[in-house]
XYZ file of C-alpha atoms in Angstrom:
134
model
C -9.860 -16.094 -7.425
C -6.454 -14.504 -7.993
C -4.016 -13.728 -5.175
C -2.776 -10.242 -4.228
C 0.120 -10.253 -6.705
C -1.877 -11.545 -9.682
C -4.769 -9.168 -8.936
C -2.441 -6.149 -8.710
C -0.537 -7.252 -11.827
C -3.791 -7.405 -13.793
C -4.514 -3.751 -12.903
C -2.526 -1.538 -15.291
C -2.924 1.399 -12.897
C -0.828 -0.498 -10.311
C 2.108 -1.266 -12.638
C 4.616 0.978 -10.805
C 3.746 -0.688 -7.500
C 4.132 -4.154 -9.042
C 7.522 -3.218 -10.506
C 8.678 -1.986 -7.079
C 7.395 -5.111 -5.286
C 9.203 -7.302 -7.805
C 12.433 -5.317 -7.472
C 12.677 -5.786 -3.692
C 11.611 -9.442 -3.727
C 8.285 -9.153 -1.901
C 6.373 -11.350 -4.352
C 6.862 -14.574 -2.385
C 5.803 -12.832 0.847
C 2.683 -11.364 -0.764
C 1.642 -14.750 -2.111
C 1.259 -15.747 1.568
C -1.012 -13.774 3.800
C -3.577 -12.786 4.484
C -2.563 -9.164 3.909
C -4.280 -5.878 3.269
C -2.372 -3.768 0.764
C -2.692 0.002 0.671
C -1.799 0.200 -3.017
C -0.627 3.547 -4.409
C -1.760 3.841 -8.008
C 0.498 5.084 -10.807
C -0.808 8.641 -10.318
C 0.247 8.480 -6.654
C 3.800 7.619 -7.669
C 3.717 10.444 -10.255
C 2.815 12.937 -7.474
C 6.029 12.238 -5.574
C 8.749 14.905 -5.721
C 10.797 14.762 -8.909
C 13.515 12.126 -8.721
C 12.073 10.394 -5.645
C 10.871 7.285 -7.497
C 14.234 6.903 -9.240
C 15.980 7.344 -5.890
C 13.833 4.651 -4.256
C 14.279 2.239 -7.165
C 18.056 2.611 -6.761
C 17.962 2.191 -2.962
C 16.280 -1.163 -2.352
C 16.399 -1.081 1.454
C 14.537 2.249 1.540
C 12.135 1.113 -1.175
C 11.404 -2.060 0.792
C 10.687 -0.018 3.944
C 8.272 2.208 2.017
C 6.525 -0.834 0.518
C 6.257 -2.651 3.872
C 4.601 0.504 5.234
C 1.792 -0.122 2.715
C 1.150 -3.701 3.875
C -1.065 -4.542 6.834
C -0.848 -8.100 8.163
C -4.362 -9.552 8.141
C -7.470 -8.909 6.065
C -9.231 -5.602 6.782
C -12.157 -4.205 4.816
C -12.557 -0.451 4.520
C -15.459 -0.746 6.967
C -13.258 -2.486 9.518
C -10.459 0.048 9.065
C -12.900 2.937 9.517
C -13.577 1.735 13.082
C -9.879 2.033 14.025
C -7.715 5.049 14.823
C -4.496 3.384 13.669
C -3.152 0.012 12.642
C 0.329 -1.465 12.556
C 1.967 -2.199 9.207
C 4.403 -4.917 8.143
C 7.161 -2.345 8.789
C 6.046 -2.437 12.461
C 5.053 1.233 12.293
C 1.437 2.353 12.515
C -0.601 4.303 9.983
C -3.313 6.684 11.185
C -6.871 6.185 10.013
C -9.371 9.013 9.680
C -12.827 9.215 8.232
C -14.470 12.388 6.957
C -17.920 11.845 5.538
C -17.501 9.012 3.053
C -13.756 9.573 2.634
C -11.453 7.136 4.394
C -7.914 8.432 4.814
C -4.756 6.552 5.726
C -2.289 9.173 6.987
C -2.685 11.779 4.208
C -3.763 9.374 1.456
C -7.376 8.783 0.486
C -8.683 5.360 -0.432
C -9.978 5.772 -3.988
C -10.960 2.138 -4.613
C -11.745 -0.092 -1.655
C -12.185 -3.759 -0.886
C -10.692 -5.397 -3.983
C -11.056 -9.056 -3.040
C -8.213 -11.496 -3.595
C -7.618 -15.093 -2.555
C -5.223 -14.031 0.221
C -6.372 -10.580 1.294
C -7.684 -7.221 0.174
C -6.372 -4.303 -1.850
C -7.343 -0.684 -1.196
C -6.061 1.689 -3.896
C -4.774 4.975 -2.446
C -3.947 8.319 -4.070
C -0.583 9.025 -2.375
C 2.537 7.087 -1.538
C 2.938 6.770 2.241
C 6.298 7.396 3.867
C 7.074 6.109 7.357
C 8.321 8.632 9.866
C 11.886 7.992 10.887
């Protein structure tokens, strides 16, 4: 079974995320674990305000903070997350968890693909990029 990085890299719809993770040097960290990654897909990055992705790619400390906000230490299935109201991220800031019918939301993002198994954690693909509150 592939690890988080190799699994994400094999998914063409996560190429922007993989480029960002590589740029800030989180690959070694994400080969450890276990972690749960809330992985914005390429469409999620495309929904950001114009120029925001370029800005983040040029400002590594801010990009790293945004990426760490998408990583949850530990391995949490969508079912386990749905029983929580919030959970702390690797940025040491919590995300809120809400469930409405069959839709599981993390802050304002919906999980569109859940429970992608990897050797060192899980990936949940989300439809928006999450930004930590200052």
